[in-house]
Short mmCIF file of C-alpha atoms in Angstrom, two decimals:
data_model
loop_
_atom_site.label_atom_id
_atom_site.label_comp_id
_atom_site.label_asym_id
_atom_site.label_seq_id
_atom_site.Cartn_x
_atom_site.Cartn_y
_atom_site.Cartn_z
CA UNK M 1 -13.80 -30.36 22.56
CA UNK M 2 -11.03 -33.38 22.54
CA UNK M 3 -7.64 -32.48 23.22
CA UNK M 4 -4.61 -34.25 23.09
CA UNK M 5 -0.63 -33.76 25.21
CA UNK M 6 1.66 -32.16 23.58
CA UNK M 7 5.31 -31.07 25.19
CA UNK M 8 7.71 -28.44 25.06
CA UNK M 9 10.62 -27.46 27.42
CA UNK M 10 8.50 -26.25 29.95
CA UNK M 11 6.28 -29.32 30.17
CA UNK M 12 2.97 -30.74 29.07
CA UNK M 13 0.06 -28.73 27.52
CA UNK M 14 -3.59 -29.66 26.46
CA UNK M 15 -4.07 -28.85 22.47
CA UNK M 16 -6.96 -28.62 20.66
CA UNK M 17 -7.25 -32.95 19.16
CA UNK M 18 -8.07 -31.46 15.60
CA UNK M 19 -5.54 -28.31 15.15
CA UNK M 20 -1.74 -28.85 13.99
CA UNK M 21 0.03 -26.68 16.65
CA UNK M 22 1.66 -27.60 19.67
CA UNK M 23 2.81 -26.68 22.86
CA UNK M 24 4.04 -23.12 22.52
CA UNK M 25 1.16 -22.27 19.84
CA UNK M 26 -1.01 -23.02 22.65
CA UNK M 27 0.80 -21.19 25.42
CA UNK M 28 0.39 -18.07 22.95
CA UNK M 29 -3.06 -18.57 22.31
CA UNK M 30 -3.91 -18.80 26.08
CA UNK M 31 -1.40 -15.78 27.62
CA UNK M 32 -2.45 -13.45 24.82
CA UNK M 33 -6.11 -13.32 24.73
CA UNK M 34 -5.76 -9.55 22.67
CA UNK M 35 -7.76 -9.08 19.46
CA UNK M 36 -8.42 -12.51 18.59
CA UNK M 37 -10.38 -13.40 15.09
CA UNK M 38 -9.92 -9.69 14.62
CA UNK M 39 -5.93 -9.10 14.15
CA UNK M 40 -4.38 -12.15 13.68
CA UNK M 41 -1.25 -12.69 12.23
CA UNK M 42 -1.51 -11.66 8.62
CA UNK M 43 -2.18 -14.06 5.98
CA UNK M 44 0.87 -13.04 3.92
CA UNK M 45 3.40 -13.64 6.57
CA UNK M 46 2.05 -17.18 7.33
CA UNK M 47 2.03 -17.23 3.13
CA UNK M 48 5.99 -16.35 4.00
CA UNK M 49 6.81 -18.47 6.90
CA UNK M 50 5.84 -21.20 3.99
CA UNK M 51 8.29 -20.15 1.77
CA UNK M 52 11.03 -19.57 3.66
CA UNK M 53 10.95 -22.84 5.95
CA UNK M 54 10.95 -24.58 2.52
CA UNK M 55 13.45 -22.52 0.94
CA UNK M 56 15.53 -23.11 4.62
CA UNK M 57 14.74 -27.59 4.27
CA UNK M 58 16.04 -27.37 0.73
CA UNK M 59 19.59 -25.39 1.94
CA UNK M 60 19.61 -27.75 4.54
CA UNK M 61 19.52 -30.77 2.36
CA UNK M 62 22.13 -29.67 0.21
CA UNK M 63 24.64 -28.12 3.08
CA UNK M 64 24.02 -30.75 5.65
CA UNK M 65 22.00 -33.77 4.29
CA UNK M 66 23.01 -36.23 7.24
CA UNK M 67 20.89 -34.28 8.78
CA UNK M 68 18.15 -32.89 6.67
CA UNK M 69 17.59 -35.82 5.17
CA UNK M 70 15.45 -36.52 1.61
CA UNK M 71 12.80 -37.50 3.25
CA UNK M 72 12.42 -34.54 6.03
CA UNK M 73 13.09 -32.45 3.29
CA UNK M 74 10.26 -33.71 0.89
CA UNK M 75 7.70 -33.73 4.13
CA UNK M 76 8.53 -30.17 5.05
CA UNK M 77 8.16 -28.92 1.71
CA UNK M 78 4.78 -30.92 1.16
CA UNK M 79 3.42 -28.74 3.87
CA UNK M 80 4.89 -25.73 3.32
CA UNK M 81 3.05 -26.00 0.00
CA UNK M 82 -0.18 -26.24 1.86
CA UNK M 83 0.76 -23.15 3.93
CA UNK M 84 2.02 -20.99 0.93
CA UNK M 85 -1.73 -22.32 -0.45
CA UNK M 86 -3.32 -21.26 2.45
CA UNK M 87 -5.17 -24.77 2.82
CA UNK M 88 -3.79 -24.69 6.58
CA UNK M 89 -4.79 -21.03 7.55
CA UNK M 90 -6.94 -22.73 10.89
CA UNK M 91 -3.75 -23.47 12.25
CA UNK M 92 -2.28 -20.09 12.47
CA UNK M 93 -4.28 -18.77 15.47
CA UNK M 94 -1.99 -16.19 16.83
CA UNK M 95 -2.53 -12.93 16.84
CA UNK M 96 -0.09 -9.98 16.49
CA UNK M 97 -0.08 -8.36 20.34
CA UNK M 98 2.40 -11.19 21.06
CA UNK M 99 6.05 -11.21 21.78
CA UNK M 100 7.67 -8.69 19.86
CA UNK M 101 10.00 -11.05 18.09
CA UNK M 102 7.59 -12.93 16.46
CA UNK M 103 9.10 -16.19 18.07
CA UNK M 104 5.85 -17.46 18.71
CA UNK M 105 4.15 -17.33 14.88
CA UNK M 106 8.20 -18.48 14.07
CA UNK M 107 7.00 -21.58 16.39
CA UNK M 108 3.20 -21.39 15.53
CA UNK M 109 5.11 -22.40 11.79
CA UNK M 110 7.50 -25.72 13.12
CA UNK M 111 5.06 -27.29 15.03
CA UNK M 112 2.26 -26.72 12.31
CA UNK M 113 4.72 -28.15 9.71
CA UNK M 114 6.28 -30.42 11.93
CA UNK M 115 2.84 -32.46 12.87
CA UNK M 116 1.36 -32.24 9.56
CA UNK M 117 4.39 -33.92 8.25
CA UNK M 118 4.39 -36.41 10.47
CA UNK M 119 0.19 -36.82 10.15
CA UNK M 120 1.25 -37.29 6.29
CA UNK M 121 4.43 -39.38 6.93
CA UNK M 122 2.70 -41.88 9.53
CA UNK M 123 5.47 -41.56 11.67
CA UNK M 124 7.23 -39.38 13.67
CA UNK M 125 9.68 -37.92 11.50
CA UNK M 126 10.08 -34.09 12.02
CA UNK M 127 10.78 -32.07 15.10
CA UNK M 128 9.44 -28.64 14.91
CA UNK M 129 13.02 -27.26 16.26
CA UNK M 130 15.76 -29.64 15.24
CA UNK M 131 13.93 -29.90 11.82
CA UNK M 132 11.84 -27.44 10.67
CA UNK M 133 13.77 -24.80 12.36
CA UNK M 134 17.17 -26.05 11.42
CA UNK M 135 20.17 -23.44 11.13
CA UNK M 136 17.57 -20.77 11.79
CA UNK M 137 15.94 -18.91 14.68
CA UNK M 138 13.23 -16.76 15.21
CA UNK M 139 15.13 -13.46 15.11
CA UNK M 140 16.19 -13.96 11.54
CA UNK M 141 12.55 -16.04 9.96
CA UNK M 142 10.81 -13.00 11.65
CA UNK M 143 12.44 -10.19 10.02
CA UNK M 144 13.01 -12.28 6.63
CA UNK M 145 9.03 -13.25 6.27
CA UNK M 146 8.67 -9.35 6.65
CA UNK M 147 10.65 -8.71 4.07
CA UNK M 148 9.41 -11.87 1.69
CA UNK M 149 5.49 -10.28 2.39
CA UNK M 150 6.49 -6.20 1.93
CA UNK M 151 7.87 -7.74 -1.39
CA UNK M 152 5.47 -9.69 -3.14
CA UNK M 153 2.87 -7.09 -1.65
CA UNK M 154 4.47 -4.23 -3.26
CA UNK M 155 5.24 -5.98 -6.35
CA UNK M 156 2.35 -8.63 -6.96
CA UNK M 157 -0.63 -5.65 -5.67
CA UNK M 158 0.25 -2.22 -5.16
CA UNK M 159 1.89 -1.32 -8.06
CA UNK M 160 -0.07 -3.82 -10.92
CA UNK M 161 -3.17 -1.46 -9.08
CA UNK M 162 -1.42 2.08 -9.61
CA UNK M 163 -0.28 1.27 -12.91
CA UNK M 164 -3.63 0.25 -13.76
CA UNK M 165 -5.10 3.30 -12.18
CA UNK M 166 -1.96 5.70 -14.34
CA UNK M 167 -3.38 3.77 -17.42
CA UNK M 168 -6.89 5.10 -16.72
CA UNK M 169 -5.73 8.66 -16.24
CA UNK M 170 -3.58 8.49 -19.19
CA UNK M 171 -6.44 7.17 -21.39
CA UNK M 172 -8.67 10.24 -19.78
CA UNK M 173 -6.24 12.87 -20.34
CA UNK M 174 -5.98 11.72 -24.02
CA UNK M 175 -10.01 11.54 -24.50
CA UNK M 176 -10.09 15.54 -23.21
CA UNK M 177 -7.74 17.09 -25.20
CA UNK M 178 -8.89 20.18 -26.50
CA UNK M 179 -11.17 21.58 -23.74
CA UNK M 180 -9.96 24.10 -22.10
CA UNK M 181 -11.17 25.27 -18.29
CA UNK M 182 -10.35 27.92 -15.57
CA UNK M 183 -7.51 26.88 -13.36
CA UNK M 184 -7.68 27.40 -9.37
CA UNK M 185 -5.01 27.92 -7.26
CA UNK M 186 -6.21 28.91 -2.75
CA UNK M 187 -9.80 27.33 -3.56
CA UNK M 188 -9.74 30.99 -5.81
CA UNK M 189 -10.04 31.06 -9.77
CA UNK M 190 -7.01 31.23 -11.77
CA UNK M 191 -5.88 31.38 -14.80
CA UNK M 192 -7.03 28.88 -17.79
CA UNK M 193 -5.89 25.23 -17.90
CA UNK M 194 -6.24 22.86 -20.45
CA UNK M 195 -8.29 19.65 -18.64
CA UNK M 196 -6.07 17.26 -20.13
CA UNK M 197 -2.87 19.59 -18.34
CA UNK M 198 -4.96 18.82 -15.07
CA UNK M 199 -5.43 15.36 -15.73
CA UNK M 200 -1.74 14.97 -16.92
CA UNK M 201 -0.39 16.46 -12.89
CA UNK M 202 -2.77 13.68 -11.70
CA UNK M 203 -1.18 11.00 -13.88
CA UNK M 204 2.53 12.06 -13.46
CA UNK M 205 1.80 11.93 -9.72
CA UNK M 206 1.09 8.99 -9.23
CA UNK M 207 3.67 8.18 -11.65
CA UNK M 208 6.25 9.22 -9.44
CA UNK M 209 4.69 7.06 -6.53
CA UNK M 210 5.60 4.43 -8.42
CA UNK M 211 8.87 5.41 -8.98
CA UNK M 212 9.38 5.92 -5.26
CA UNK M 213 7.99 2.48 -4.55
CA UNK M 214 10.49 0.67 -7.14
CA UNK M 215 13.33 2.67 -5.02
CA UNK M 216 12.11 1.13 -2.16
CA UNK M 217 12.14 -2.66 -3.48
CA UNK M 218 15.83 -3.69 -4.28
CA UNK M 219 16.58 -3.57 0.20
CA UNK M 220 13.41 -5.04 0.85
CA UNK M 221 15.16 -8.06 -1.02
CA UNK M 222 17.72 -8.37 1.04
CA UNK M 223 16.82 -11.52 3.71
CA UNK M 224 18.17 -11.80 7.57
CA UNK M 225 18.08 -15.14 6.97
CA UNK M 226 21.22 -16.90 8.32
CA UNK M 227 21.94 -14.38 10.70
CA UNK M 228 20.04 -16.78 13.72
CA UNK M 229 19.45 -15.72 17.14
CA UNK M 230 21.81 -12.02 17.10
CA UNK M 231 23.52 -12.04 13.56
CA UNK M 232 26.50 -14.29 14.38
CA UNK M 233 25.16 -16.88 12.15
CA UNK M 234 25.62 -19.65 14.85
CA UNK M 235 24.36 -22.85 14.30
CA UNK M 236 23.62 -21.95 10.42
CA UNK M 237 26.09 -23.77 7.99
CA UNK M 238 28.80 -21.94 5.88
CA UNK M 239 26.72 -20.36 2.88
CA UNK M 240 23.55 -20.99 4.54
CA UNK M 241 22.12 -17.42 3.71
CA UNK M 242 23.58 -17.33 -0.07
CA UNK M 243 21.80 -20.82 -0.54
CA UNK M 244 18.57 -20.37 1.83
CA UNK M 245 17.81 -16.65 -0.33
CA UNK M 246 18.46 -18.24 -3.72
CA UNK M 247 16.20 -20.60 -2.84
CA UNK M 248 13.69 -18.03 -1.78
CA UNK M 249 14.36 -16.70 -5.21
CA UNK M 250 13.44 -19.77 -6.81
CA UNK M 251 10.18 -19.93 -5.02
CA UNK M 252 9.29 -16.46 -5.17
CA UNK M 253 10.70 -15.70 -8.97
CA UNK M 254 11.69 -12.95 -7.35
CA UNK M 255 15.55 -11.65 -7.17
CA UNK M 256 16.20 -11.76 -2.93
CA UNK M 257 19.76 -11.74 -1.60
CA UNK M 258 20.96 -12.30 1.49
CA UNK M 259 21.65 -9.14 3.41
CA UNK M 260 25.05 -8.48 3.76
CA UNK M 261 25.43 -7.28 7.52
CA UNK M 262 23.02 -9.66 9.54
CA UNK M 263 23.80 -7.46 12.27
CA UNK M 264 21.90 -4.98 10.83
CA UNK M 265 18.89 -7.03 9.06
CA UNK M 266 17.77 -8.00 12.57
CA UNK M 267 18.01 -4.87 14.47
CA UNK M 268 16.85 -2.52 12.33
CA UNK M 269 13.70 -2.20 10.05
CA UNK M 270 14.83 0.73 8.08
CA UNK M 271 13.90 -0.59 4.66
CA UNK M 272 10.75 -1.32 5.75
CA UNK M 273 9.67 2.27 6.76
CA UNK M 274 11.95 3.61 3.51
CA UNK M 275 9.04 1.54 1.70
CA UNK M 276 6.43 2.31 3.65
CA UNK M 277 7.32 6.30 3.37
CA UNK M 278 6.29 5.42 -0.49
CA UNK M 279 2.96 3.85 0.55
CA UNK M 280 2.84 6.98 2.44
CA UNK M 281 3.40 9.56 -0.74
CA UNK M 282 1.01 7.49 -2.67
CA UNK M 283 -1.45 7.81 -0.04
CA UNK M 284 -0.94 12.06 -0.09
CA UNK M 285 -1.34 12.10 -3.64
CA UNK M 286 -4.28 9.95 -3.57
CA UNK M 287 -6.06 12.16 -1.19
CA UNK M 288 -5.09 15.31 -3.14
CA UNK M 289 -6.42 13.40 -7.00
CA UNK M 290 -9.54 12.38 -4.83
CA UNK M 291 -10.77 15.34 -3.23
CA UNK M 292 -9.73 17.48 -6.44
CA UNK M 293 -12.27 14.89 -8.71
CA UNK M 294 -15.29 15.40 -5.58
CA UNK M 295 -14.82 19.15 -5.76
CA UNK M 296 -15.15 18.90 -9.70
CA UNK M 297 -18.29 16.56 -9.79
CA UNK M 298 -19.58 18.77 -6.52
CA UNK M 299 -23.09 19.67 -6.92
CA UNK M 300 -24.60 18.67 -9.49
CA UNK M 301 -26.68 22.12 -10.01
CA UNK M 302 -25.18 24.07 -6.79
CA UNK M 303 -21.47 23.02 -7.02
CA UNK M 304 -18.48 23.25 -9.54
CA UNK M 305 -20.25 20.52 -11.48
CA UNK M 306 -17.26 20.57 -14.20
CA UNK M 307 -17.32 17.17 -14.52
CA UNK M 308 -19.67 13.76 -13.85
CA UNK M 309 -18.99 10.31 -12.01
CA UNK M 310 -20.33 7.49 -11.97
CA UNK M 311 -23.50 6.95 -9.43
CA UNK M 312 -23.53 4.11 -8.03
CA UNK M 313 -25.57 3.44 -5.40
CA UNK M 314 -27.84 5.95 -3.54
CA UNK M 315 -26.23 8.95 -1.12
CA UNK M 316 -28.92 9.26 1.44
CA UNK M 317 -31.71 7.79 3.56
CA UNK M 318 -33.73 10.82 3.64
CA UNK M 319 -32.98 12.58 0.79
CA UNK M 320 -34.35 11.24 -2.85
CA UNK M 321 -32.19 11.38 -5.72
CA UNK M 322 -28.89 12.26 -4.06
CA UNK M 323 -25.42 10.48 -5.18
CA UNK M 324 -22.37 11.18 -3.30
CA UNK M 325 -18.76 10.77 -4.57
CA UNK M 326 -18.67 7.65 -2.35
CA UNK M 327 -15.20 5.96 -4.46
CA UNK M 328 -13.64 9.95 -3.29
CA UNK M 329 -14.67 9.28 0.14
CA UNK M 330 -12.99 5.65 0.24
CA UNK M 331 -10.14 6.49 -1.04
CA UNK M 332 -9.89 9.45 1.16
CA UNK M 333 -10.43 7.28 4.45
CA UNK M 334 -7.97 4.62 3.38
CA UNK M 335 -5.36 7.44 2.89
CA UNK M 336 -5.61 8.53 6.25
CA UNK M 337 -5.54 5.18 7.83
CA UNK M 338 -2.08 5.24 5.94
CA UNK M 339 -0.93 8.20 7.08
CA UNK M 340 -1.89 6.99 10.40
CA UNK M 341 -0.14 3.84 10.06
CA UNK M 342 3.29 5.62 8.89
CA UNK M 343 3.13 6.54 12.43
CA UNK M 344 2.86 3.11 13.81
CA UNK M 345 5.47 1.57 11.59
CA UNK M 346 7.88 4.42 12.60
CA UNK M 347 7.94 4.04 15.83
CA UNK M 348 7.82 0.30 15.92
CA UNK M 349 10.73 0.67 14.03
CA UNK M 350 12.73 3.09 16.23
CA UNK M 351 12.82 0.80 18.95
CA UNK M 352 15.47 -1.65 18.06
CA UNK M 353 17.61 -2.55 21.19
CA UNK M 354 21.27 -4.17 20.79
CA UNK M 355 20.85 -6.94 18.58
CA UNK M 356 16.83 -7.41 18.07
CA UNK M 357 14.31 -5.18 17.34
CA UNK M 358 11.20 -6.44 19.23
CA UNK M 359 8.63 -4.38 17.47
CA UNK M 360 8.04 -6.26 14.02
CA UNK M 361 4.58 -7.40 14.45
CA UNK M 362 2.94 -4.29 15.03
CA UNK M 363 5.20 -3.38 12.09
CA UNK M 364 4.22 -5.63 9.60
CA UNK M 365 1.05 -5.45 10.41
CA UNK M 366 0.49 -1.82 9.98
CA UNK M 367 2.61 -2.49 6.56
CA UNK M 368 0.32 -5.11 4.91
CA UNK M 369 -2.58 -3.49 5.93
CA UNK M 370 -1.40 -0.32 4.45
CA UNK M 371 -0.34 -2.16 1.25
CA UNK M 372 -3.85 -4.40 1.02
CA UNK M 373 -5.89 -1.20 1.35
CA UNK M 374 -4.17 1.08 -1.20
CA UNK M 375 -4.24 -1.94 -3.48
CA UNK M 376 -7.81 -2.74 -3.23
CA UNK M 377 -8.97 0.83 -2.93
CA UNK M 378 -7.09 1.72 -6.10
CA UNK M 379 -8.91 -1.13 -8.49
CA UNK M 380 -12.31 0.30 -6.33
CA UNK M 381 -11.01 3.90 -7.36
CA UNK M 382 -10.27 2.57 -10.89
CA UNK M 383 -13.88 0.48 -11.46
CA UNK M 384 -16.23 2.56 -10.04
CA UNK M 385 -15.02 6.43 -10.60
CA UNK M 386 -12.34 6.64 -12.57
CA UNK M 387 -12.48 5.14 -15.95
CA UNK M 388 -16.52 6.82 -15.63
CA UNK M 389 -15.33 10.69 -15.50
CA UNK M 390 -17.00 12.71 -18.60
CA UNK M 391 -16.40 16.52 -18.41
CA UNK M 392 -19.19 18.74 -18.25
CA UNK M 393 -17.92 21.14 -21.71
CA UNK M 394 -20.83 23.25 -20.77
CA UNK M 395 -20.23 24.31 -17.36
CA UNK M 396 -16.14 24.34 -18.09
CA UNK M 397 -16.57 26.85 -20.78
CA UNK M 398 -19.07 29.40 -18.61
CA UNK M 399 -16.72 29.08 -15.90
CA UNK M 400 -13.74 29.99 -18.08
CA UNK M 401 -15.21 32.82 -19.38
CA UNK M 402 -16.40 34.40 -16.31
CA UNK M 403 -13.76 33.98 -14.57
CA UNK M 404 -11.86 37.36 -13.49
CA UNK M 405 -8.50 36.29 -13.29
CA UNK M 406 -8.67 36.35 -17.36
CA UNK M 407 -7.43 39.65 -16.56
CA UNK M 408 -3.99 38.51 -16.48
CA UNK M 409 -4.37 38.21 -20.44
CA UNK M 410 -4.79 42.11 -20.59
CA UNK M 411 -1.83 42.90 -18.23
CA UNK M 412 1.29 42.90 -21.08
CA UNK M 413 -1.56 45.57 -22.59
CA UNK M 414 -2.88 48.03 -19.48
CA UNK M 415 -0.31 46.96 -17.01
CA UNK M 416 -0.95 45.24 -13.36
CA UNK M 417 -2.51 48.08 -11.44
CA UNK M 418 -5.09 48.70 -14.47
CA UNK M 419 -5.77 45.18 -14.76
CA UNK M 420 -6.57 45.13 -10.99
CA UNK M 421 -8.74 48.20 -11.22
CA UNK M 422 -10.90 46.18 -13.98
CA UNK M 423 -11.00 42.89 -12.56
CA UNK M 424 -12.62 45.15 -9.45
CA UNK M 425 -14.81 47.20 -11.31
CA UNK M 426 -16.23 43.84 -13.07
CA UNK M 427 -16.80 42.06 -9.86
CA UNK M 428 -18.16 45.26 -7.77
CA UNK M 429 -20.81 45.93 -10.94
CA UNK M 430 -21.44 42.35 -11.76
CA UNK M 431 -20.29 43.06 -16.24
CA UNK M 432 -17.93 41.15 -17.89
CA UNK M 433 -14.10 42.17 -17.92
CA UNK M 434 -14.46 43.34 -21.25
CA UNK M 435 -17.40 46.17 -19.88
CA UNK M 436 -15.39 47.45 -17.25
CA UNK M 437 -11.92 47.43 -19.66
CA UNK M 438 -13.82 49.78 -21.99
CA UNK M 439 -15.78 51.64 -19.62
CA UNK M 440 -12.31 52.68 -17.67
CA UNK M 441 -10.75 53.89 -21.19
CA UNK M 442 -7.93 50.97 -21.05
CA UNK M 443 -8.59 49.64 -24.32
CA UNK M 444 -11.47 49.90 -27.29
CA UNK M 445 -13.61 46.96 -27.95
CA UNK M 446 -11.20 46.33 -31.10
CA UNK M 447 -8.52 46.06 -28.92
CA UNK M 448 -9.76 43.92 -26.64
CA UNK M 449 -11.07 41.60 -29.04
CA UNK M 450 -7.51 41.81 -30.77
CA UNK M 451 -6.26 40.38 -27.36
CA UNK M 452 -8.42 38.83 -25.13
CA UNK M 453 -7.98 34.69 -25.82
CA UNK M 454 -8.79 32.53 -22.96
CA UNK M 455 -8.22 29.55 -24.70
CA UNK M 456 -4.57 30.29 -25.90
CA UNK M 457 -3.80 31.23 -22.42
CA UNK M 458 -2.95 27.64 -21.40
#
């Protein structure tokens, strides 16, 4: 491999001849040797460092233009189009168990922008910190390309997927109107439920996660940026932060403001665990709509069977013919790795001392990922079981009608002790509830035919 010099305040360091990083990219790469090609920096922060050290060159140019100059400003913004594009991603190297600022992907950025500029000027024109970096610092591009990725993931994934997935359930409730089943409450029968009333508490939960997550959005739009090394604003021009967000704004189409105590923005990360609590819900009532449709398509002879999915692939190595609810089981494992992660992002964000918090990569990290998987898993969940469930009429019906707890039907009739004594007597000798109503002298057969209506029960 050829390398080349490159120099930073501590001195000289050997680079890689064909990557765009420099000096402290390097010294990064080689002191934190910790999950590398496995958990790099995620590709929507580097997505975000784009956008906000072009939205920070175009404040520049118009607050200070002796120094950001036309020309610095059109070769930053050049690149940062190529980062935002993603055609540079072999230059971000760095992974996330790195300093806890971020300082070093905040570098990894100006010295990938800075020498690609340059490459494409054919001169030396930009310096990754006088330049790229101007009226900025690493404590405030950190926290602000958190809150630029949370955003457009939330926004631009998550929620397009969940309304997608309410849409399905919306359209499935309406196709099963009319069918009426037994209702379970402890894993124990209950008393009838229409399907589509089922379907509809699926729906309207999920609906609700959405809600939570649009809650969540307006302080996530709030940016640190111009708040610099401890919130001061030092170094950062007079209306730096109104013009650097409304340019983030522009870029984004998205509405971002500046946040109005820097102080705050960089020390704590409460918005982004406020947001993350919602990616948290959505996860619980995924897990809960998931395991309620694989207990209703269990079987298919020995199970509730009261409804089919779709098959789609084979369940087992050794056992012929099997399918297994495989979309539940996704689903299922990518809620707990949220749950798990609500953890992580809690605690990271906990530890803010003074005026930094120096957890935010393990933060975002846990965020995205959180944010990629329920996205993905709900257009998987959507696809491949979802828009495919068909309800088994059949099996509902027999169900519903031999269900004891239709009992509660005769109870305004024979009263609650009676109605216990028959529900007994029809489980103990294996006859229907309207045997053992007769045979205990609570009611003739005209009577109970007069009163006895599962299906108006719902």
């Amino acid at each position: 491999m050829e390398y080349r010099l490159e120099q930073d305040s501590m001195g000289q360091v050997k680079v890689p001849a064909d990557k765009y990083w420099g000096a402290q990219t390097q010294r990064s790469v080689e002191h934190f040797p910790i999950g590398v090609g496995l958990e790099t920096m995620p590709r929507e922060i580097i997505r975000s460092f784009g956008i906000l050290k072009k939205a920070a060159a175009l404040a520049n140019h118009t607050l200070k233009p002796e120094k950001m100059t036309k020309e610095k400003q059109d070769a930053i913004c050049r690149v940062c189009d190529e980062v935002i594009a993603g055609t540079l991603a072999e230059h971000f190297p760095l992974v996330v168990w790195q300093t806890g600022s971020g300082t070093q992907s905040n570098m990894n950025a100006n010295e990938v922008i800075a020498n690609r500029g340059n490459e494409l000027a054919g001169k030396k024109l930009l310096h990754p910190n006088d330049d790229v970096n101007m009226s900025q610092s690493s404590n405030d591009t950190f926290p602000t390309a958190m809150h630029i990725a949370a955003v457009e993931s939330l926004e631009d994934r998550v929620i397009p997927a969940l309304n997608r997935l309410i849409a399905a359930f919306a359209q499935l409730e309406k196709d099963n109107i009319g069918i009426v089943k037994s209702g379970r409450t402890h894993l124990q029968d209950a008393t009838p439920i229409a399907f589509s009333q089922e379907i509809s508490g699926w729906r309207s939960s999920l609906e609700r996660c959405g809600e939570l997550l649009e809650q969540a959005l307006p302080s996530l739009k709030e940016l640190a940026l111009g708040g610099t090394a401890v919130g001061t604003g030092l170094n950062a021009p007079a209306g730096f932060d109104t013009e650097v967000a409304r340019q983030v704004s522009m870029l984004t189409g998205k509405a971002f403001v500046t946040a109005p105590n820097k102080f705050h923005a960089l020390s704590s990360k409460s918005e982004l665990v406020f947001a993350h609590g919602a990616l948290k819900a959505l996860a619980c009532d995924l897990m809960k709509i998931a395991n309620d449709i694989r207990w209703l398509a269990s079987g298919p002879r020995l199970g509730l069977g009261e409804i089919t999915i779709p098959a789609n692939e084979p369940g087992s190595s050794i056992m012929p013919g099997k399918v297994n609810p495989t979309q539940c089981e996704a689903i299922t494992m990518i809620a707990v790795q949220v749950m798990g992660n609500d953890a992580a992002v809690s605690m990271a964000a906990s530890q803010g001392n003074f005026q930094l918090n120096v957890f935010m990569p393990v933060l975002i990290y846990n965020f995205l990922q959180s944010a990629r998987l329920l996205a993905e898993g709900m257009n998987a969940f959507h696809d491949f079981c979802v828009t495919g469930i068909r309800a088994n009429r059949e099996k509902m019906d027999g169900n519903l009608h031999n269900s004891l707890m239709l009992v509660t039907a005769l109870t305004p009739y024979i009263g609650y002790e009676n109605g216990a004594k028959t529900a007994k007597k029809a489980y103990a000798e294996s006859i229907s509830l309207k045997e053992a109503c007769i045979k205990l002298g609570y009611l003739t057969e005209e009577e109970f035919d007069r009163v006895f209506h599962p299906e108006q029960m719902i």
